[in-house]
Short mmCIF file of C-alpha atoms and ligand atoms in Angstrom, two decimals:
data_model
loop_
_atom_site.label_atom_id
_atom_site.label_comp_id
_atom_site.label_asym_id
_atom_site.label_seq_id
_atom_site.Cartn_x
_atom_site.Cartn_y
_atom_site.Cartn_z
CA UNK G 26 67.80 158.85 176.17
CA UNK G 27 64.59 160.15 177.58
CA UNK G 28 64.13 160.63 181.27
CA UNK G 29 62.65 157.69 183.20
CA UNK G 30 58.94 158.04 183.88
CA UNK G 31 57.84 158.96 187.39
CA UNK G 32 54.11 158.96 188.10
CA UNK G 33 52.40 159.47 191.40
CA UNK G 34 49.13 158.77 193.08
CA UNK G 35 48.21 161.56 195.46
CA UNK G 36 45.09 160.73 197.48
CA UNK G 37 43.69 162.98 200.18
CA UNK G 38 43.14 160.82 203.27
CA UNK G 39 39.72 162.20 204.10
CA UNK G 40 37.89 158.95 203.41
CA UNK G 41 38.44 155.50 201.99
CA UNK G 42 40.05 154.76 198.66
CA UNK G 43 37.01 155.32 196.48
CA UNK G 44 36.51 153.69 193.14
CA UNK G 45 37.54 156.75 191.11
CA UNK G 46 40.76 157.07 193.11
CA UNK G 47 41.45 153.38 192.62
CA UNK G 48 41.14 153.83 188.87
CA UNK G 49 43.49 156.84 188.92
CA UNK G 50 45.98 154.76 190.89
CA UNK G 51 45.63 151.90 188.40
CA UNK G 52 46.39 154.14 185.42
CA UNK G 53 49.40 155.70 187.15
CA UNK G 54 50.62 152.26 188.11
CA UNK G 55 50.09 150.78 184.65
CA UNK G 56 51.90 153.64 182.96
CA UNK G 57 54.85 153.40 185.32
CA UNK G 58 55.08 149.63 184.92
CA UNK G 59 54.67 149.84 181.16
CA UNK G 60 57.53 152.32 180.80
CA UNK G 61 59.80 150.74 183.38
CA UNK G 62 59.39 153.84 185.52
CA UNK G 63 58.23 154.43 189.06
CA UNK G 64 54.92 155.17 190.72
CA UNK G 65 55.24 157.19 193.91
CA UNK G 66 52.59 157.59 196.56
CA UNK G 67 51.93 160.92 198.20
CA UNK G 68 49.41 161.30 200.96
CA UNK G 69 47.90 164.77 200.67
CA UNK G 70 47.29 165.31 204.34
CA UNK G 71 47.67 169.09 204.55
CA UNK G 72 44.01 169.47 205.54
CA UNK G 73 44.54 168.58 209.19
CA UNK G 74 40.86 168.78 210.10
CA UNK G 75 39.75 166.25 207.53
CA UNK G 76 42.76 163.93 207.21
CA UNK G 77 42.74 160.86 209.43
CA UNK G 78 45.10 158.02 210.13
CA UNK G 79 42.41 155.34 209.56
CA UNK G 80 41.83 156.84 206.11
CA UNK G 81 45.56 156.61 205.33
CA UNK G 82 45.52 152.97 206.46
CA UNK G 83 42.41 152.24 204.37
CA UNK G 84 44.02 153.76 201.27
CA UNK G 85 47.22 151.73 201.65
CA UNK G 86 45.19 148.64 202.38
CA UNK G 87 42.92 149.21 199.37
CA UNK G 88 45.88 149.68 197.03
CA UNK G 89 47.58 146.57 198.37
CA UNK G 90 44.42 144.51 197.99
CA UNK G 91 44.12 145.69 194.39
CA UNK G 92 47.72 144.66 193.83
CA UNK G 93 48.90 148.18 193.04
CA UNK G 94 52.30 148.63 194.58
CA UNK G 95 54.21 151.89 194.77
CA UNK G 96 57.90 152.68 194.82
CA UNK G 97 59.56 153.90 197.99
CA UNK G 98 57.85 155.04 201.16
CA UNK G 99 54.59 156.98 201.01
CA UNK G 100 55.32 160.70 201.31
CA UNK G 101 53.34 162.87 203.68
CA UNK G 102 52.58 166.26 202.15
CA UNK G 103 52.05 167.80 205.57
CA UNK G 104 55.55 166.83 206.66
CA UNK G 105 56.95 168.95 203.84
CA UNK G 106 55.35 172.22 204.96
CA UNK G 107 58.74 173.87 205.64
CA UNK G 108 59.88 173.16 202.13
CA UNK G 109 56.64 174.61 200.73
CA UNK G 110 57.21 177.79 202.76
CA UNK G 111 60.82 177.95 201.57
CA UNK G 112 59.75 177.92 197.92
CA UNK G 113 57.17 180.61 198.64
CA UNK G 114 59.93 182.75 200.17
CA UNK G 115 62.12 182.20 197.12
CA UNK G 116 59.31 183.46 194.95
CA UNK G 117 58.94 186.48 197.23
CA UNK G 118 62.66 187.19 197.05
CA UNK G 119 62.60 186.98 193.28
CA UNK G 120 59.67 189.36 193.05
CA UNK G 121 57.45 186.62 191.61
CA UNK G 122 55.16 186.64 194.59
CA UNK G 123 54.18 189.30 197.11
CA UNK G 124 52.74 189.84 200.54
CA UNK G 125 49.09 190.76 200.65
CA UNK G 126 47.68 192.37 203.78
CA UNK G 127 44.00 192.47 202.84
CA UNK G 128 41.66 191.71 205.70
CA UNK G 129 38.85 189.26 205.13
CA UNK G 130 36.34 192.16 205.28
CA UNK G 131 38.22 193.90 202.52
CA UNK G 132 38.21 190.74 200.40
CA UNK G 133 34.49 190.28 200.95
CA UNK G 134 33.86 193.87 199.89
CA UNK G 135 36.04 193.38 196.82
CA UNK G 136 34.01 190.33 195.80
CA UNK G 137 30.69 192.07 196.40
CA UNK G 138 31.69 195.10 194.37
CA UNK G 139 32.88 192.90 191.53
CA UNK G 140 29.62 191.01 191.57
CA UNK G 141 27.59 194.21 191.64
CA UNK G 142 29.46 195.41 188.56
CA UNK G 143 29.01 192.07 186.82
CA UNK G 144 32.68 191.14 187.01
CA UNK G 145 33.90 187.73 188.21
CA UNK G 146 34.76 187.89 191.92
CA UNK G 147 38.53 187.79 191.71
CA UNK G 148 41.28 189.30 193.80
CA UNK G 149 42.20 192.58 192.09
CA UNK G 150 45.94 192.51 192.76
CA UNK G 151 45.88 195.61 194.98
CA UNK G 152 49.04 194.58 196.90
CA UNK G 153 50.91 193.41 193.84
CA UNK G 154 52.98 196.53 193.42
CA UNK G 155 52.66 198.22 196.78
CA UNK G 156 55.85 198.98 198.66
CA UNK G 157 56.65 197.06 201.85
CA UNK G 158 56.47 200.35 203.73
CA UNK G 159 52.69 200.32 203.22
CA UNK G 160 52.34 197.14 205.30
CA UNK G 161 49.98 197.69 208.22
CA UNK G 162 51.49 196.96 211.62
CA UNK G 163 50.60 193.74 213.38
CA UNK G 164 49.05 192.01 210.35
CA UNK G 165 50.54 188.73 209.08
CA UNK G 166 50.29 188.74 205.32
CA UNK G 167 49.42 185.93 202.96
CA UNK G 168 51.76 185.32 200.03
CA UNK G 169 50.20 185.60 196.59
CA UNK G 170 51.79 184.59 193.32
CA UNK G 171 52.04 187.13 190.51
CA UNK G 172 49.98 185.41 187.88
CA UNK G 173 50.44 186.62 184.30
CA UNK G 174 48.05 189.45 183.49
CA UNK G 175 47.70 188.74 179.81
CA UNK G 176 48.15 185.97 177.30
CA UNK G 177 47.13 182.36 177.64
CA UNK G 178 48.07 179.55 179.93
CA UNK G 179 47.93 176.36 177.95
CA UNK G 180 47.62 172.92 179.47
CA UNK G 181 48.98 170.37 176.99
CA UNK G 182 46.98 167.35 178.01
CA UNK G 183 47.22 163.78 176.73
CA UNK G 184 43.46 163.33 176.96
CA UNK G 185 42.00 166.81 176.78
CA UNK G 186 44.34 168.16 174.10
CA UNK G 187 45.40 171.82 174.30
CA UNK G 188 43.29 173.48 176.94
CA UNK G 189 43.63 177.23 176.87
CA UNK G 190 42.98 179.37 179.94
CA UNK G 191 42.98 183.14 179.54
CA UNK G 192 45.42 184.71 181.97
CA UNK G 193 42.94 187.48 182.68
CA UNK G 194 40.66 184.89 184.26
CA UNK G 195 43.23 183.76 186.81
CA UNK G 196 43.91 186.00 189.77
CA UNK G 197 46.95 186.23 192.01
CA UNK G 198 46.07 183.26 194.15
CA UNK G 199 47.44 182.55 197.60
CA UNK G 200 50.38 180.16 197.91
CA UNK G 201 51.17 180.68 201.61
CA UNK G 202 48.56 181.45 204.26
CA UNK G 203 49.10 184.06 206.95
CA UNK G 204 49.97 181.32 209.44
CA UNK G 205 52.80 180.19 207.15
CA UNK G 206 51.09 177.02 205.91
CA UNK G 207 51.01 176.31 202.17
CA UNK G 208 47.86 176.17 200.12
CA UNK G 209 47.05 172.93 198.45
CA UNK G 210 47.77 174.39 194.99
CA UNK G 211 51.30 175.34 195.99
CA UNK G 212 52.11 172.18 197.93
CA UNK G 213 51.19 169.96 194.97
CA UNK G 214 53.56 171.77 192.63
CA UNK G 215 56.51 171.82 195.04
CA UNK G 216 56.01 168.14 195.84
CA UNK G 217 55.63 167.03 192.24
CA UNK G 218 58.77 168.94 191.34
CA UNK G 219 60.84 167.66 194.27
CA UNK G 220 59.64 164.09 193.75
CA UNK G 221 60.80 164.26 190.13
CA UNK G 222 57.31 163.54 188.81
CA UNK G 223 57.36 163.47 185.01
CA UNK G 224 53.71 162.51 184.43
CA UNK G 225 50.62 163.67 186.27
CA UNK G 226 47.61 161.44 185.67
CA UNK G 227 44.51 162.43 187.64
CA UNK G 228 40.81 163.19 187.43
CA UNK G 229 39.69 166.01 185.14
CA UNK G 230 38.20 167.81 188.13
CA UNK G 231 41.80 169.03 188.56
CA UNK G 232 42.09 170.56 185.09
CA UNK G 233 41.62 174.18 186.17
CA UNK G 234 44.04 173.56 189.03
CA UNK G 235 46.55 172.53 186.35
CA UNK G 236 46.43 176.03 184.86
CA UNK G 237 47.16 177.61 188.25
CA UNK G 238 49.86 175.08 188.97
CA UNK G 239 51.54 175.92 185.67
CA UNK G 240 51.78 179.53 186.89
CA UNK G 241 53.87 178.33 189.84
CA UNK G 242 56.04 176.06 187.68
CA UNK G 243 56.76 178.93 185.33
CA UNK G 244 57.52 181.34 188.16
CA UNK G 245 60.06 178.87 189.55
CA UNK G 246 61.44 178.07 186.11
CA UNK G 247 60.60 174.40 186.60
CA UNK G 248 59.61 171.98 183.85
CA UNK G 249 55.88 171.32 183.77
CA UNK G 250 55.20 167.56 183.95
CA UNK G 251 53.21 165.84 181.19
CA UNK G 252 49.56 166.23 182.05
CA UNK G 253 46.77 163.68 181.67
CA UNK G 254 43.34 164.52 183.05
CA UNK G 255 40.96 161.60 182.85
CA UNK G 256 37.19 162.03 182.65
CA UNK G 257 35.32 161.12 185.79
CA UNK G 258 33.24 158.01 186.30
CA UNK G 259 29.49 158.49 186.05
CA UNK G 260 26.60 156.29 187.08
CA UNK G 261 24.81 154.10 184.51
CA UNK G 262 22.28 156.91 184.05
CA UNK G 263 25.01 159.40 183.17
CA UNK G 264 24.64 161.32 186.43
CA UNK G 265 27.50 161.94 188.82
CA UNK G 266 28.54 158.72 190.52
CA UNK G 267 26.62 158.30 193.74
CA UNK G 268 26.81 155.66 196.41
CA UNK G 269 23.91 153.80 194.84
CA UNK G 270 25.90 153.61 191.60
CA UNK G 271 29.03 152.27 193.20
CA UNK G 272 30.85 155.32 194.62
CA UNK G 273 32.15 153.35 197.56
CA UNK G 274 35.48 152.50 199.01
CA UNK G 275 37.30 149.56 197.43
CA UNK G 276 36.90 147.65 200.69
CA UNK G 277 33.15 147.60 199.99
CA UNK G 278 33.87 145.78 196.75
CA UNK G 279 35.97 143.27 198.63
CA UNK G 280 33.10 142.81 201.09
CA UNK G 281 30.60 142.40 198.26
CA UNK G 282 32.73 139.54 197.01
CA UNK G 283 34.59 140.94 194.02
CA UNK G 284 38.06 139.60 193.29
CA UNK G 285 40.84 142.16 192.96
CA UNK G 286 41.82 140.96 189.47
CA UNK G 287 38.21 141.39 188.32
CA UNK G 288 38.01 144.91 189.73
CA UNK G 289 41.36 145.76 188.13
CA UNK G 290 40.14 144.51 184.77
CA UNK G 291 36.85 146.37 185.18
CA UNK G 292 38.47 149.65 186.25
CA UNK G 293 40.91 149.42 183.35
CA UNK G 294 37.98 149.27 180.96
CA UNK G 295 36.34 152.26 182.65
CA UNK G 296 38.06 154.95 180.71
CA UNK G 297 40.62 153.01 178.70
CA UNK G 298 40.29 150.55 175.87
CA UNK G 299 42.38 148.17 173.85
CA UNK G 300 40.24 147.47 170.81
CA UNK G 301 37.22 145.43 171.80
CA UNK G 302 39.04 143.45 174.47
CA UNK G 303 36.92 143.13 177.60
CA UNK G 304 38.74 140.44 179.53
CA UNK G 305 42.47 140.70 179.87
CA UNK G 306 45.09 140.00 182.47
CA UNK G 307 46.89 142.75 184.31
CA UNK G 308 50.08 141.80 182.45
CA UNK G 309 48.29 142.33 179.16
CA UNK G 310 46.92 145.63 180.34
CA UNK G 311 50.39 146.83 181.28
CA UNK G 312 51.74 145.70 177.93
CA UNK G 313 48.99 147.45 175.98
CA UNK G 314 48.65 150.56 178.12
CA UNK G 315 49.06 153.99 176.59
CA UNK G 316 47.88 157.43 177.63
CA UNK G 317 46.59 158.05 174.11
CA UNK G 318 44.08 155.20 174.44
CA UNK G 319 42.39 156.81 177.45
CA UNK G 320 38.81 157.79 176.63
CA UNK G 321 37.82 161.40 176.25
CA UNK G 322 34.25 160.88 177.37
CA UNK G 323 33.03 160.08 180.86
CA UNK G 324 32.63 156.39 181.54
CA UNK G 325 29.61 154.75 183.11
CA UNK G 326 29.82 152.43 186.04
CA UNK G 327 27.84 149.26 185.46
CA UNK G 328 27.40 146.65 188.19
CA UNK G 329 26.06 144.10 185.71
CA UNK G 330 29.27 144.21 183.68
CA UNK G 331 31.37 144.07 186.81
CA UNK G 332 29.37 141.05 188.00
CA UNK G 333 29.85 139.22 184.71
CA UNK G 334 33.54 139.94 184.71
CA UNK G 335 33.83 138.81 188.31
CA UNK G 336 32.00 135.59 187.42
CA UNK G 337 34.67 134.93 184.81
CA UNK G 338 37.46 135.43 187.29
CA UNK G 339 35.72 133.26 189.88
CA UNK G 340 35.49 130.45 187.33
CA UNK G 341 39.18 130.83 186.52
CA UNK G 342 40.40 131.01 190.13
CA UNK G 343 42.21 128.19 191.91
CA UNK G 344 39.84 126.52 194.40
CA UNK G 345 42.40 126.69 197.21
CA UNK G 346 42.74 130.44 196.86
CA UNK G 347 39.01 130.93 196.44
CA UNK G 348 38.42 128.97 199.61
CA UNK G 349 40.72 131.33 201.52
CA UNK G 350 38.92 134.34 200.05
CA UNK G 351 35.56 132.84 201.11
CA UNK G 352 36.80 132.34 204.66
CA UNK G 353 38.24 135.87 204.84
CA UNK G 354 35.11 137.41 203.36
CA UNK G 355 32.78 135.54 205.72
CA UNK G 356 34.89 136.73 208.63
CA UNK G 357 35.15 140.33 207.38
CA UNK G 358 31.42 140.75 206.83
CA UNK G 359 30.52 139.05 210.10
CA UNK G 360 28.89 135.92 208.68
CA UNK G 361 30.01 133.92 211.66
CA UNK G 362 28.18 130.68 211.03
CA UNK G 363 29.45 130.62 207.45
CA UNK G 364 32.93 131.36 208.71
CA UNK G 365 32.82 128.43 211.14
CA UNK G 366 31.12 126.15 208.63
CA UNK G 367 33.75 126.88 205.99
CA UNK G 368 36.63 126.44 208.40
CA UNK G 369 35.25 123.12 209.62
CA UNK G 370 34.59 121.66 206.19
CA UNK G 371 37.59 122.72 204.18
CA UNK G 372 38.09 119.49 202.27
CA UNK G 373 34.45 119.17 201.26
CA UNK G 374 34.25 122.80 200.19
CA UNK G 375 37.43 122.40 198.15
CA UNK G 376 36.01 119.30 196.47
CA UNK G 377 32.72 121.10 195.73
CA UNK G 378 34.25 124.32 194.42
CA UNK G 379 34.74 123.31 190.77
CA UNK G 380 30.99 122.61 190.70
CA UNK G 381 30.11 125.84 192.51
CA UNK G 382 32.41 128.24 190.66
CA UNK G 383 30.44 128.41 187.40
CA UNK G 384 27.29 129.27 189.35
CA UNK G 385 28.52 132.35 191.23
CA UNK G 386 29.17 135.95 190.23
CA UNK G 387 30.52 137.01 193.61
CA UNK G 388 32.30 135.40 196.54
CA UNK G 389 29.20 136.01 198.66
CA UNK G 390 27.14 133.99 196.18
CA UNK G 391 29.77 131.30 196.35
CA UNK G 392 29.42 131.19 200.13
CA UNK G 393 25.64 130.90 199.79
CA UNK G 394 26.12 128.04 197.36
CA UNK G 395 28.48 126.24 199.74
CA UNK G 396 26.16 126.47 202.73
CA UNK G 397 24.49 123.12 202.05
CA UNK G 398 27.81 121.50 202.90
CA UNK G 399 27.91 122.65 206.50
CA UNK G 400 24.29 123.56 207.25
CA UNK G 401 23.15 121.95 210.46
CA UNK G 402 20.36 119.37 210.51
CA UNK G 403 17.45 119.53 210.41
CA UNK G 404 18.04 121.82 207.43
CA UNK G 405 16.07 125.02 207.18
CA UNK G 406 14.19 124.96 203.87
CA UNK G 407 13.94 128.04 201.73
CA UNK G 408 10.46 128.79 200.40
CA UNK G 409 10.90 127.18 197.01
CA UNK G 410 12.48 124.07 198.48
CA UNK G 411 9.71 123.75 201.06
CA UNK G 412 7.11 123.88 198.27
CA UNK G 413 8.72 120.85 196.61
CA UNK G 414 8.29 118.71 199.71
CA UNK G 415 4.69 117.53 199.60
CA UNK G 416 3.26 114.38 201.24
CA UNK G 417 3.53 112.70 197.85
CA UNK G 418 7.16 113.59 197.15
CA UNK G 419 8.07 112.68 200.72
CA UNK G 420 6.75 109.18 200.06
CA UNK G 421 9.12 108.92 197.09
CA UNK G 422 11.95 110.15 199.29
CA UNK G 423 11.13 107.42 201.82
CA UNK G 424 11.30 104.79 199.10
CA UNK G 425 14.54 106.18 197.71
CA UNK G 426 16.01 106.33 201.17
CA UNK G 427 15.50 102.60 201.50
CA UNK G 428 17.08 101.96 198.10
CA UNK G 429 20.05 104.22 198.81
CA UNK G 430 20.46 102.71 202.25
CA UNK G 431 21.07 99.30 200.73
CA UNK G 432 23.65 100.49 198.21
CA UNK G 433 27.25 99.53 198.57
CA UNK G 434 28.63 101.76 195.88
CA UNK G 435 28.11 105.36 196.99
CA UNK G 436 29.19 106.97 193.73
CA UNK G 437 27.53 109.55 191.50
CA UNK G 438 26.99 106.92 188.79
CA UNK G 439 25.49 104.31 191.13
CA UNK G 440 23.21 106.79 192.89
CA UNK G 441 22.13 108.30 189.59
CA UNK G 442 21.44 104.82 188.18
CA UNK G 443 19.38 103.79 191.19
CA UNK G 444 17.30 106.95 191.07
CA UNK G 445 16.69 106.55 187.35
CA UNK G 446 15.47 102.96 187.78
CA UNK G 447 13.13 104.04 190.55
CA UNK G 448 11.76 106.87 188.39
CA UNK G 449 11.25 104.51 185.44
CA UNK G 450 9.50 101.91 187.58
CA UNK G 451 7.12 104.53 188.89
CA UNK G 452 6.59 106.17 185.55
CA UNK G 453 8.08 109.42 186.71
CA UNK G 454 10.47 111.84 185.06
CA UNK G 455 13.83 111.94 186.84
CA UNK G 456 13.30 115.64 187.69
CA UNK G 457 10.16 114.72 189.65
CA UNK G 458 12.29 112.96 192.18
CA UNK G 459 15.62 114.76 191.73
CA UNK G 460 14.12 118.12 192.67
CA UNK G 461 12.58 117.07 195.99
CA UNK G 462 15.75 115.12 196.66
CA UNK G 463 17.78 118.27 196.17
CA UNK G 464 15.39 120.19 198.41
CA UNK G 465 15.69 117.58 201.17
CA UNK G 466 19.47 117.40 200.89
CA UNK G 467 20.33 121.08 200.53
CA UNK G 468 17.32 123.07 201.72
CA UNK G 469 17.27 124.94 198.40
CA UNK G 470 16.53 124.55 194.73
CA UNK G 471 19.94 125.55 193.36
CA UNK G 472 22.97 123.37 193.99
CA UNK G 473 25.45 121.24 192.09
CA UNK G 474 24.03 117.99 190.69
CA UNK G 475 22.07 116.23 193.39
CA UNK G 476 24.10 113.00 193.22
CA UNK G 477 27.30 115.03 193.42
CA UNK G 478 25.83 116.60 196.53
CA UNK G 479 25.22 113.15 198.04
CA UNK G 480 28.80 112.13 197.41
CA UNK G 481 30.16 115.43 198.71
CA UNK G 482 28.32 115.36 202.02
CA UNK G 483 28.79 111.59 202.33
CA UNK G 484 26.48 108.67 202.99
CA UNK G 485 25.87 109.26 206.66
CA UNK G 486 24.92 112.93 206.37
CA UNK G 487 22.85 112.35 203.21
CA UNK G 488 20.87 109.54 204.87
CA UNK G 489 20.30 111.63 207.98
CA UNK G 490 19.01 114.58 205.93
CA UNK G 491 16.64 112.27 204.06
CA UNK G 492 15.51 110.74 207.34
CA UNK G 493 14.63 114.20 208.65
CA UNK G 494 12.24 114.75 205.74
CA UNK G 495 10.84 111.25 205.72
CA UNK G 496 10.15 111.51 209.44
CA UNK G 497 8.22 114.74 208.78
CA UNK G 498 6.06 112.87 206.25
CA UNK G 499 5.11 110.33 208.88
CA UNK G 500 4.16 112.86 211.54
N1 LIG R 15 44.67 164.94 196.41
C1 LIG R 15 43.95 165.12 195.20
C2 LIG R 15 42.70 164.27 195.21
O1 LIG R 15 42.60 163.35 196.01
C3 LIG R 15 44.75 164.76 193.98
C4 LIG R 15 45.65 165.84 193.59
C5 LIG R 15 46.48 165.57 192.38
O2 LIG R 15 46.47 164.46 191.85
O3 LIG R 15 47.15 166.49 191.95
O4 LIG R 15 41.80 164.53 194.44
#
């Protein structure tokens, strides 16, 4: 039986969980779930200057929001520094690594000379075979690995295929600094080995690191995990993803009103495909997922596609859940009056949601659409709505107000019928009166059906809103 799959997501906590990292996490997660394996989480916090606790919290929070759970406790790379040093010492003892006493001036000179002679600026291995007795007094050495001098180092990659690196292009890189701390390259290998990682899935910006990491695996006699380096995400114009294109933390997507299931679906499609399927559930994705179906080319981030997908998920969502998301979003982005309005009109918002859902692509749009429910009188009119309220249309509103005021049956059908009769009697198209009515009742030109609006906000509020506009006509 083959070994159970262990993947890992290994973010550096120097910022939020950005969209590329979220996608890497999703692929690791999907592969682990698909194979019945595990996905571990390792926080790569060895860079003490740049790693922060709020960034760790934001990463965990972002993963949880996206519904990507990991197995076991998150592992701190920094906390494993002793183990990294221990492995470096083993390599020293076995003659697979060596102490290097070069000063930084010497290294600079070495690089400059190489450049002057047109050679790549690599460490020349001058301490590789020097006896310990040559060590200068009072200098703490770095530990360098003995990288192979000839032959090839081949990365067998599920996406990139066989990627061949010439050994002569890799120098004896540092695994332990002179202060005894590990380099990133070394820490990753020791951790992946100790954590039992069988599959590394990460961005292809780590492909050359993979070659160096293989040098350490081979020196230790450890099995190299299966490698999968996924192409990066580009902007719609093909350029490197910038903030304008969507290179933001996942919390920004939450604040912009995207649902986690929509983002999951979208990220899955950014770099992976199952035939022509565009909309699929996470369960389907897990069922269909394979490393072989990952794309070889860079993918392009497209807000329009994400918006359309999100619109689909908003339509499909349960109103009760959507309501909670609206409240949380309004609170998170500091839309205080919306927050209060939503909290105070839960039942009405819930009743209106099935009408609002097909009209919104984001939760923020949904909140905008719900505002008419709790807006305070007299309603502020947007520009287009204000233009519909002329002295003439206000006269029609006054007449309709009287008709509506006398109605006993306050239902969509009855209100609709009454308005239609009035329009017919006055030789008007229904739209001629429905549009100003909508403007007066909602302050805008987009809303659910105007008679639905009247039923939703109720007789008293509807009459009061009409009164406000009729009174303006009389001023
Ligand atoms: N910490 C690295 C990053 O955030 C990932 C390293 C790895 O996956 O090996 O890019």
